[in-house]
Coordinates of C-alpha atoms and ligand atoms in Angstrom, one line a residue:
M1 CA -18.9 26.4 -12.7
S2 CA -19.1 25.8 -9.0
R3 CA -19.6 22.2 -8.0
K4 CA -21.0 20.5 -4.9
C5 CA -19.2 17.9 -2.8
I6 CA -19.9 14.5 -4.2
I7 CA -20.5 13.1 -0.7
C8 CA -22.6 15.7 1.1
G9 CA -23.7 18.2 -1.6
K10 CA -22.3 21.2 0.2
P11 CA -20.1 23.6 -1.9
A12 CA -16.9 22.0 -3.1
G13 CA -13.7 24.0 -3.5
S14 CA -11.2 22.4 -1.2
R15 CA -8.4 22.2 -3.9
E16 CA -7.8 18.6 -3.1
H17 CA -5.0 16.8 -4.9
L18 CA -6.3 14.3 -7.5
F19 CA -3.3 12.0 -6.9
P20 CA -2.0 12.5 -3.3
A21 CA 0.5 15.3 -2.9
A22 CA 2.7 13.1 -0.8
F23 CA 3.1 10.8 -3.8
G24 CA 4.1 13.6 -6.1
G25 CA 0.6 14.4 -7.3
R26 CA 0.7 17.9 -8.8
R27 CA -2.9 18.4 -9.9
V28 CA -5.7 19.8 -7.8
S29 CA -9.4 20.1 -8.2
K30 CA -12.0 22.4 -6.6
K31 CA -14.9 20.5 -7.8
I32 CA -15.0 17.2 -5.9
Y33 CA -15.0 17.5 -2.1
C34 CA -16.0 20.1 0.4
E35 CA -13.4 21.2 2.9
A36 CA -14.7 19.0 5.6
H37 CA -14.7 15.8 3.5
N38 CA -11.4 16.6 1.9
N39 CA -9.9 16.8 5.4
A40 CA -11.6 13.7 6.7
L41 CA -10.5 11.7 3.6
G42 CA -6.9 12.6 4.4
I43 CA -6.7 9.4 6.5
H44 CA -6.5 7.5 3.2
V45 CA -3.3 9.3 2.2
V46 CA -1.9 8.4 5.6
A47 CA -2.8 4.7 5.0
L48 CA -1.1 4.8 1.6
L49 CA 2.0 6.5 3.1
E50 CA 2.3 3.9 5.9
A51 CA 2.6 1.2 3.3
L52 CA 4.6 3.0 0.6
E53 CA 6.6 5.8 2.2
Y54 CA 9.9 4.0 1.8
F55 CA 9.5 3.7 -2.0
N56 CA 8.8 7.4 -2.2
A57 CA 12.1 8.2 -0.4
A58 CA 14.0 5.6 -2.5
L59 CA 12.6 7.2 -5.7
G60 CA 13.2 10.8 -4.4
V61 CA 9.6 11.9 -4.6
R62 CA 8.9 15.4 -3.5
S63 CA 5.5 16.0 -1.9
D64 CA 3.6 18.8 -3.5
H65 CA 3.4 20.3 0.0
R66 CA 7.2 20.3 0.5
R67 CA 10.2 22.0 -1.0
S68 CA 12.4 18.8 -1.0
P69 CA 11.9 15.1 -0.9
K70 CA 11.3 13.6 2.5
P71 CA 13.9 10.9 3.6
Y72 CA 12.7 7.7 5.1
E73 CA 13.8 7.1 8.7
V74 CA 15.1 3.7 9.7
E75 CA 16.5 2.6 13.1
V76 CA 19.3 0.0 13.1
E77 CA 20.1 -2.5 15.8
T78 CA 22.5 -0.2 17.6
G79 CA 19.6 2.3 18.0
E80 CA 21.1 4.7 15.5
R81 CA 18.7 6.3 13.1
F82 CA 19.4 6.8 9.4
H83 CA 17.7 8.7 6.7
V84 CA 17.3 7.0 3.3
L85 CA 16.9 9.2 0.3
R86 CA 17.3 7.7 -3.2
D87 CA 20.3 5.4 -2.7
Q88 CA 21.9 7.5 0.0
F89 CA 22.1 6.6 3.7
D90 CA 22.8 9.4 6.1
I91 CA 22.8 9.6 9.8
A92 CA 19.5 11.1 10.9
P93 CA 19.7 14.4 12.8
P94 CA 19.2 14.0 16.6
R95 CA 15.7 14.1 17.9
P96 CA 14.4 17.6 18.9
L97 CA 15.5 18.7 22.3
R98 CA 11.8 19.0 23.4
E99 CA 11.7 15.2 23.0
T100 CA 15.1 14.6 24.7
P101 CA 14.9 16.6 28.0
E102 CA 17.9 14.6 29.3
L103 CA 20.2 16.5 27.0
V104 CA 19.0 20.0 28.0
E105 CA 21.4 22.1 30.0
R106 CA 24.3 19.8 29.6
S107 CA 26.9 19.0 27.0
A108 CA 26.6 16.0 24.8
T109 CA 28.2 14.5 21.8
L110 CA 25.8 14.4 18.9
K111 CA 26.2 13.0 15.4
F112 CA 25.3 14.8 12.2
S113 CA 25.7 13.8 8.6
S114 CA 27.0 17.3 7.6
K115 CA 27.6 20.8 8.8
E116 CA 24.4 21.9 7.0
Q117 CA 22.4 19.3 8.9
F118 CA 23.9 20.6 12.2
Y119 CA 23.0 24.2 11.4
E120 CA 19.5 23.3 10.3
W121 CA 19.0 21.2 13.5
A122 CA 20.4 24.0 15.7
E123 CA 18.2 26.6 14.0
S124 CA 15.1 24.5 14.6
Q125 CA 16.0 24.1 18.3
R126 CA 16.4 27.8 18.5
R127 CA 12.9 28.2 17.2
D128 CA 11.7 25.9 19.9
G129 CA 13.4 28.2 22.5
Y130 CA 16.7 26.3 23.1
K131 CA 20.1 27.8 22.7
V132 CA 22.5 25.3 21.1
Q133 CA 26.2 26.0 21.7
K134 CA 28.9 24.1 19.7
I135 CA 31.8 23.4 22.0
S136 CA 34.0 21.4 19.7
E137 CA 33.7 19.6 16.4
S138 CA 35.4 16.5 15.3
K139 CA 36.7 15.7 11.9
F140 CA 33.9 14.9 9.5
E141 CA 33.8 11.2 8.8
K142 CA 31.6 9.3 6.5
Q143 CA 28.9 7.3 8.2
Y144 CA 28.3 3.7 7.3
F145 CA 25.0 2.0 7.5
S146 CA 25.3 -1.6 8.7
G147 CA 21.7 -2.4 7.9
P148 CA 19.8 -4.4 6.8
I149 CA 16.7 -2.3 6.5
K150 CA 13.7 -4.0 8.0
L151 CA 10.6 -2.7 6.2
S152 CA 7.4 -3.3 7.9
M153 CA 4.8 -2.7 5.3
E154 CA 1.2 -3.5 5.5
F155 CA -0.4 -4.1 2.2
G156 CA -3.9 -5.1 1.5
N157 CA -5.3 -4.3 4.9
E158 CA -8.7 -2.7 5.2
E159 CA -7.3 0.9 5.4
F160 CA -5.1 0.3 2.3
R161 CA -7.9 -1.0 0.3
R162 CA -10.3 1.8 1.4
A163 CA -7.6 4.2 0.2
I164 CA -7.6 2.6 -3.2
A165 CA -11.4 3.0 -3.4
Y166 CA -11.0 6.7 -2.4
L167 CA -8.5 7.2 -5.3
G168 CA -10.8 5.5 -7.8
L169 CA -13.8 7.5 -6.7
T170 CA -11.9 10.8 -6.9
Y171 CA -10.8 10.0 -10.5
L172 CA -14.2 8.9 -11.5
A173 CA -15.6 12.3 -10.1
H174 CA -12.9 14.1 -12.0
Y175 CA -13.7 12.6 -15.4
Y176 CA -17.4 12.1 -14.9
P177 CA -18.7 14.8 -12.6
D178 CA -22.4 14.2 -13.2
A179 CA -22.1 10.4 -12.9
A180 CA -20.2 10.9 -9.6
R181 CA -23.4 12.3 -8.0
Q182 CA -25.6 9.5 -9.0
S183 CA -27.2 7.1 -6.5
G184 CA -25.5 4.0 -7.9
L185 CA -22.3 5.2 -6.2
E186 CA -23.8 5.6 -2.7
S187 CA -22.5 2.3 -1.4
I188 CA -18.9 3.0 -2.4
K189 CA -19.0 6.4 -0.9
L190 CA -20.1 4.9 2.4
Y191 CA -17.3 2.4 2.1
V192 CA -14.8 5.2 1.5
L193 CA -16.1 7.0 4.6
G194 CA -15.5 3.8 6.6
E195 CA -19.2 3.1 7.1
E196 CA -19.4 -0.1 5.2
P197 CA -17.1 -3.2 5.2
V198 CA -14.8 -4.0 2.3
E199 CA -16.1 -7.4 1.2
D200 CA -15.1 -8.0 -2.4
R201 CA -15.1 -4.5 -3.6
V202 CA -11.3 -4.2 -3.9
W203 CA -9.0 -6.9 -5.2
W204 CA -5.4 -7.5 -6.2
V205 CA -4.4 -7.8 -9.9
D206 CA -1.4 -9.5 -11.2
P207 CA 0.7 -6.6 -12.6
H208 CA 2.1 -8.8 -15.4
K209 CA -1.4 -8.9 -16.9
I210 CA -1.6 -5.2 -17.3
T211 CA -0.5 -3.5 -20.5
S212 CA 0.6 0.1 -20.4
C213 CA -0.2 2.4 -23.3
V214 CA 2.3 5.0 -22.3
S215 CA 5.3 5.8 -24.5
G216 CA 8.8 4.9 -23.2
E217 CA 9.8 8.6 -22.8
F218 CA 7.2 9.3 -20.1
K219 CA 8.3 7.9 -16.8
A220 CA 5.1 6.6 -15.3
T221 CA 5.4 5.6 -11.7
H222 CA 1.7 5.2 -11.0
F223 CA -1.6 5.0 -12.9
V224 CA -5.3 5.2 -12.2
T225 CA -7.7 3.9 -14.8
V226 CA -11.4 4.5 -14.7
V227 CA -13.5 2.1 -16.6
I228 CA -17.2 2.5 -17.6
E229 CA -18.6 -0.7 -19.0
E230 CA -21.5 -1.2 -21.3
G231 CA -24.5 -1.2 -19.0
G232 CA -23.0 1.2 -16.6
N233 CA -20.8 -0.8 -14.2
S234 CA -17.8 1.3 -13.2
Y235 CA -14.4 0.3 -11.9
A236 CA -11.1 1.9 -11.2
Q237 CA -7.7 0.3 -11.3
V238 CA -4.8 1.8 -9.4
G239 CA -1.2 0.8 -9.9
F240 CA 1.7 1.9 -7.7
F241 CA 5.3 1.8 -8.7
G242 CA 4.5 -0.5 -11.6
N243 CA 3.9 -3.5 -9.4
L244 CA 1.2 -3.0 -6.8
C245 CA -2.0 -3.2 -8.6
L246 CA -5.6 -3.3 -7.4
T247 CA -9.1 -2.9 -8.9
V248 CA -12.1 -1.4 -7.2
S249 CA -15.7 -1.9 -8.2
L250 CA -17.2 1.5 -7.8
G251 CA -20.9 0.9 -8.7
S252 CA -23.3 1.6 -11.4
V253 CA -23.6 4.9 -13.4
Q254 CA -26.1 5.9 -16.0
G255 CA -25.8 8.0 -19.2
V256 CA -22.1 7.5 -19.7
K257 CA -20.7 5.9 -22.8
P258 CA -18.4 2.9 -22.3
E259 CA -14.9 4.2 -21.9
C260 CA -11.6 3.7 -20.4
V261 CA -9.5 6.6 -19.1
T262 CA -6.0 6.1 -17.8
T263 CA -4.1 8.8 -16.0
Y264 CA -0.3 8.0 -15.9
I265 CA 1.5 9.9 -13.1
N266 CA 5.2 10.7 -13.0
S267 CA 5.7 11.2 -9.3
T268 CA 9.2 12.7 -9.8
A269 CA 8.0 15.5 -12.0
E270 CA 8.8 18.9 -10.4
S271 CA 5.6 20.7 -11.5
A272 CA 2.4 20.3 -13.4
A273 CA 3.0 20.7 -17.2
P274 CA 1.6 19.0 -20.2
D275 CA 3.1 15.5 -20.8
I276 CA 5.5 16.1 -17.8
D277 CA 3.6 15.1 -14.7
V278 CA 0.6 13.3 -16.2
I279 CA -0.4 11.7 -19.5
V280 CA -4.1 10.8 -20.0
D281 CA -5.0 8.0 -22.4
R282 CA -8.7 8.0 -23.2
E283 CA -10.3 5.2 -25.2
L284 CA -14.0 5.1 -26.0
G285 CA -15.4 1.6 -25.7
G286 CA -12.0 0.4 -24.4
G287 CA -11.4 -2.2 -21.8
I288 CA -8.6 -3.4 -19.6
H289 CA -7.8 -6.5 -17.6
L290 CA -9.8 -5.9 -14.4
G291 CA -9.3 -9.3 -12.9
S292 CA -11.8 -10.4 -10.3
P293 CA -12.0 -11.0 -6.5
E294 CA -11.3 -14.7 -7.1
Q295 CA -8.3 -14.1 -9.4
G296 CA -7.1 -11.6 -6.8
K297 CA -7.1 -14.2 -4.1
E298 CA -5.3 -16.6 -6.4
Y299 CA -2.7 -14.1 -7.2
L300 CA -2.1 -13.3 -3.5
S301 CA -1.7 -16.9 -2.6
K302 CA 0.8 -17.4 -5.4
V303 CA 2.8 -14.4 -4.1
I304 CA 2.7 -15.7 -0.5
G305 CA 3.6 -19.2 -1.7
G306 CA 6.6 -17.7 -3.7
E307 CA 5.2 -18.9 -7.1
I308 CA 5.2 -15.3 -8.3
A309 CA 7.9 -12.7 -7.5
H310 CA 6.8 -10.6 -4.6
P311 CA 5.7 -7.1 -5.9
V312 CA 7.7 -5.4 -3.1
S313 CA 10.9 -7.1 -4.1
Q314 CA 10.2 -6.3 -7.7
I315 CA 9.8 -2.6 -6.8
L316 CA 13.0 -2.6 -4.8
K317 CA 14.9 -4.3 -7.6
A318 CA 13.7 -1.8 -10.1
L319 CA 14.8 1.1 -7.8
D320 CA 18.2 -0.6 -7.3
D321 CA 18.6 -1.0 -11.0
E322 CA 17.8 2.6 -11.6
H323 CA 20.2 3.8 -9.0
L324 CA 22.9 1.4 -10.2
N325 CA 22.5 2.5 -13.8
A326 CA 22.9 6.2 -12.9
E327 CA 25.9 5.4 -10.8
V328 CA 27.6 3.3 -13.5
E329 CA 27.0 6.0 -16.1
G330 CA 28.6 8.6 -13.9
I331 CA 31.6 6.5 -13.0
R332 CA 32.2 5.5 -16.7
R333 CA 32.2 9.1 -17.7
R334 CA 34.7 10.1 -15.1
L335 CA 37.0 7.1 -15.9
D336 CA 36.8 7.8 -19.6
D337 CA 37.5 11.5 -19.0
A338 CA 40.6 10.6 -17.0
Q339 CA 42.0 8.4 -19.7
G340 CA 44.9 10.2 -21.4
Q341 CA 45.5 12.3 -18.3
P342 CA 48.8 12.0 -16.3
K343 CA 49.0 9.0 -14.0
D344 CA 48.6 10.9 -10.7
V345 CA 45.4 12.5 -12.1
R346 CA 44.0 9.1 -13.0
E347 CA 44.8 7.7 -9.6
N348 CA 43.1 10.6 -7.9
V349 CA 40.0 10.1 -9.9
L350 CA 40.1 6.4 -8.9
V351 CA 40.6 7.1 -5.2
E352 CA 37.7 9.6 -5.3
I353 CA 35.4 7.1 -7.0
V354 CA 36.3 4.3 -4.6
D355 CA 35.7 6.6 -1.6
E356 CA 32.3 7.6 -2.8
Q357 CA 31.5 3.9 -3.2
G358 CA 32.4 3.3 0.5
Q359 CA 28.9 2.2 1.4
R360 CA 28.6 -0.3 -1.5
I361 CA 32.1 -1.6 -0.6
F362 CA 31.0 -2.1 3.0
N363 CA 27.9 -3.8 1.8
H364 CA 30.1 -6.3 -0.2
L365 CA 32.2 -6.8 2.9
H366 CA 29.1 -7.4 5.0
T367 CA 27.5 -9.8 2.5
G368 CA 30.8 -11.7 2.0
I369 CA 31.7 -12.1 5.6
S370 CA 28.1 -13.0 6.7
E371 CA 27.9 -15.7 4.0
L372 CA 31.3 -17.0 5.0
I373 CA 30.2 -17.4 8.6
E374 CA 26.8 -18.8 7.6
R375 CA 28.5 -21.5 5.3
N376 CA 31.0 -22.5 7.9
R377 CA 29.0 -23.2 11.0
D378 CA 31.8 -25.4 12.3
F379 CA 34.3 -22.6 12.6
P380 CA 35.7 -22.4 16.2
A381 CA 33.9 -19.7 18.2
H382 CA 37.0 -17.4 18.4
I383 CA 37.3 -17.4 14.6
R384 CA 33.7 -16.6 14.2
A385 CA 33.9 -13.8 16.7
R386 CA 36.9 -12.3 14.9
L387 CA 35.2 -12.5 11.6
E388 CA 32.1 -10.9 13.0
E389 CA 34.3 -8.1 14.3
L390 CA 35.2 -7.3 10.6
I391 CA 31.7 -6.0 10.0
A392 CA 30.7 -5.0 13.5
P393 CA 28.9 -1.6 13.9
D394 CA 29.9 0.7 16.7
S395 CA 27.5 3.5 17.4
D396 CA 30.1 5.4 19.5
S397 CA 32.6 5.7 16.6
P398 CA 32.2 8.6 14.2
S399 CA 32.0 6.3 11.3
G400 CA 29.5 4.0 12.9
L401 CA 31.9 1.0 12.5
S402 CA 34.2 -0.8 14.9
D403 CA 38.0 -0.3 14.4
A404 CA 38.3 -3.7 13.0
A405 CA 35.5 -3.1 10.5
L406 CA 37.0 0.3 9.5
T407 CA 40.4 -1.3 8.8
A408 CA 38.8 -4.1 6.8
L409 CA 36.9 -1.6 4.8
E410 CA 40.1 0.3 3.9
R411 CA 41.6 -3.0 2.7
G412 CA 38.4 -3.8 0.8
K413 CA 38.6 -0.4 -0.9
I414 CA 42.1 -1.2 -2.1
G415 CA 40.9 -4.5 -3.5
F416 CA 38.1 -2.7 -5.2
A417 CA 40.4 -0.1 -6.8
N418 CA 42.8 -2.8 -8.0
E419 CA 40.0 -4.6 -9.7
I420 CA 38.9 -1.5 -11.6
S421 CA 42.5 -0.9 -12.7
R422 CA 42.9 -4.5 -13.7
L423 CA 39.7 -4.5 -15.8
Q424 CA 40.7 -1.2 -17.3
E425 CA 44.1 -2.5 -18.3
N426 CA 42.6 -5.6 -19.9
G427 CA 40.0 -3.5 -21.8
Q428 CA 37.2 -5.3 -19.9
L429 CA 35.7 -2.3 -18.1
T430 CA 32.2 -2.2 -19.6
D431 CA 28.9 -1.0 -18.1
E432 CA 28.2 -4.7 -17.4
T433 CA 31.4 -5.4 -15.5
L434 CA 31.0 -2.1 -13.6
K435 CA 27.6 -3.2 -12.5
L436 CA 29.0 -6.5 -11.3
L437 CA 31.7 -4.7 -9.5
L438 CA 29.3 -2.2 -7.8
A439 CA 26.5 -4.7 -6.9
G440 CA 27.5 -8.2 -7.9
G441 CA 29.8 -11.1 -7.1
L442 CA 32.8 -9.6 -8.9
G443 CA 32.9 -6.6 -6.5
C444 CA 32.2 -8.8 -3.5
A445 CA 35.2 -11.1 -4.4
A446 CA 37.5 -8.1 -5.1
V447 CA 36.7 -6.6 -1.7
L448 CA 36.8 -9.8 0.2
R449 CA 40.1 -11.1 -1.2
P450 CA 42.6 -8.7 0.5
V451 CA 40.5 -8.7 3.7
L452 CA 40.6 -12.5 4.1
D453 CA 44.3 -12.6 3.1
D454 CA 45.0 -10.2 6.0
F455 CA 42.8 -12.2 8.3
Q456 CA 44.5 -15.5 7.5
A457 CA 47.9 -13.9 8.0
S458 CA 46.8 -12.7 11.4
L459 CA 45.8 -16.1 12.7
P460 CA 48.4 -17.9 14.9
Q461 CA 50.1 -20.6 12.8
Ligands
LIG501 ZN1 -18.7 17.1 1.8

């Protein structure tokens, strides 16, 4: 059955994504918006991306419009740009030559994270009409990211909240096509189009008050619940990454039984398939914790005042935990497999693992040295300066680190490897200790110890 656009009544059929493609939405509809309105409402996806793009990259979400996940680009103090994808930091490819005319018709040294990245970049310059010639190539060195990442995220601004209303309206139209064309929703449509102010239509909800009905096996990253109350008031609640949660009051609909429909979305699903990318939980007469504009303001002020954990740090922590667990599992398996092998094989495995953990080891070094400087503000200036050298970036070096930092890192790696061996010998190498080694105080101490021993020995007596 062909449908008409819920906003203007012209024929629908734009194949819009129900949940935005950029957030891993895999389902499309041809029954909600006309082409023109679908295109115009694309600004809402842009607003959501502006706030949440980093999390997409950290989770490895592939947009439905792309073949692979899009990394998040960050620029560090030295001006170098990095790509973040899942828990990997890679040097970002140079900007296109059309944006850097100063490099055209001359030779320059450019950094790439890999040969593949170079060929890909060169190919895309060729498509732009430039000929790239490789004169020489230096040994590939791992790049270190000397962070920290500064995320500037805008939550809860007018655009973000309008985008939440757009999502809610789209899902209401999906589940209740007739109701979506009723006059009781006119006001929210004007709001979604940007023609009415937000007022109290969209509010924050404390994520701890929301109960999920989804089974543990389905990995729900987002959800959208549409609620029709007795009497016809309709709402939608949208939750991103398990921690950013808002309710929108959509308006009044008639002739629909009270119901609650939640769509759980797994944004890392590769394609649309039953129980893979979405699960729908439909409950006649059901209700959820909708909160209210007043409670929303209270929640926000508690977040700002630090009384409640910040939802963004909660999401980052959950992502870190997920990456860490995967890492620990892989390392454990390789160490277990190596057990019983000859000594040199075991040592090679250990060296390999430690090299792969270079970035984490550098992070330990960075944290440890920074805290040491912070705690000892009375250190003489020359000592401070030399300590700072141990973690100093250098954008001209292939590794991105100063010579002193690279030497310290190598020492730190040895300390890290020794700690793994020690734990293994004492039968203390568990998933828990491995986690503390990769991302906790145990690892930080192990890395710092030999570095500071060296440092002390180098000081004039
Ligand atoms: Zn339209």
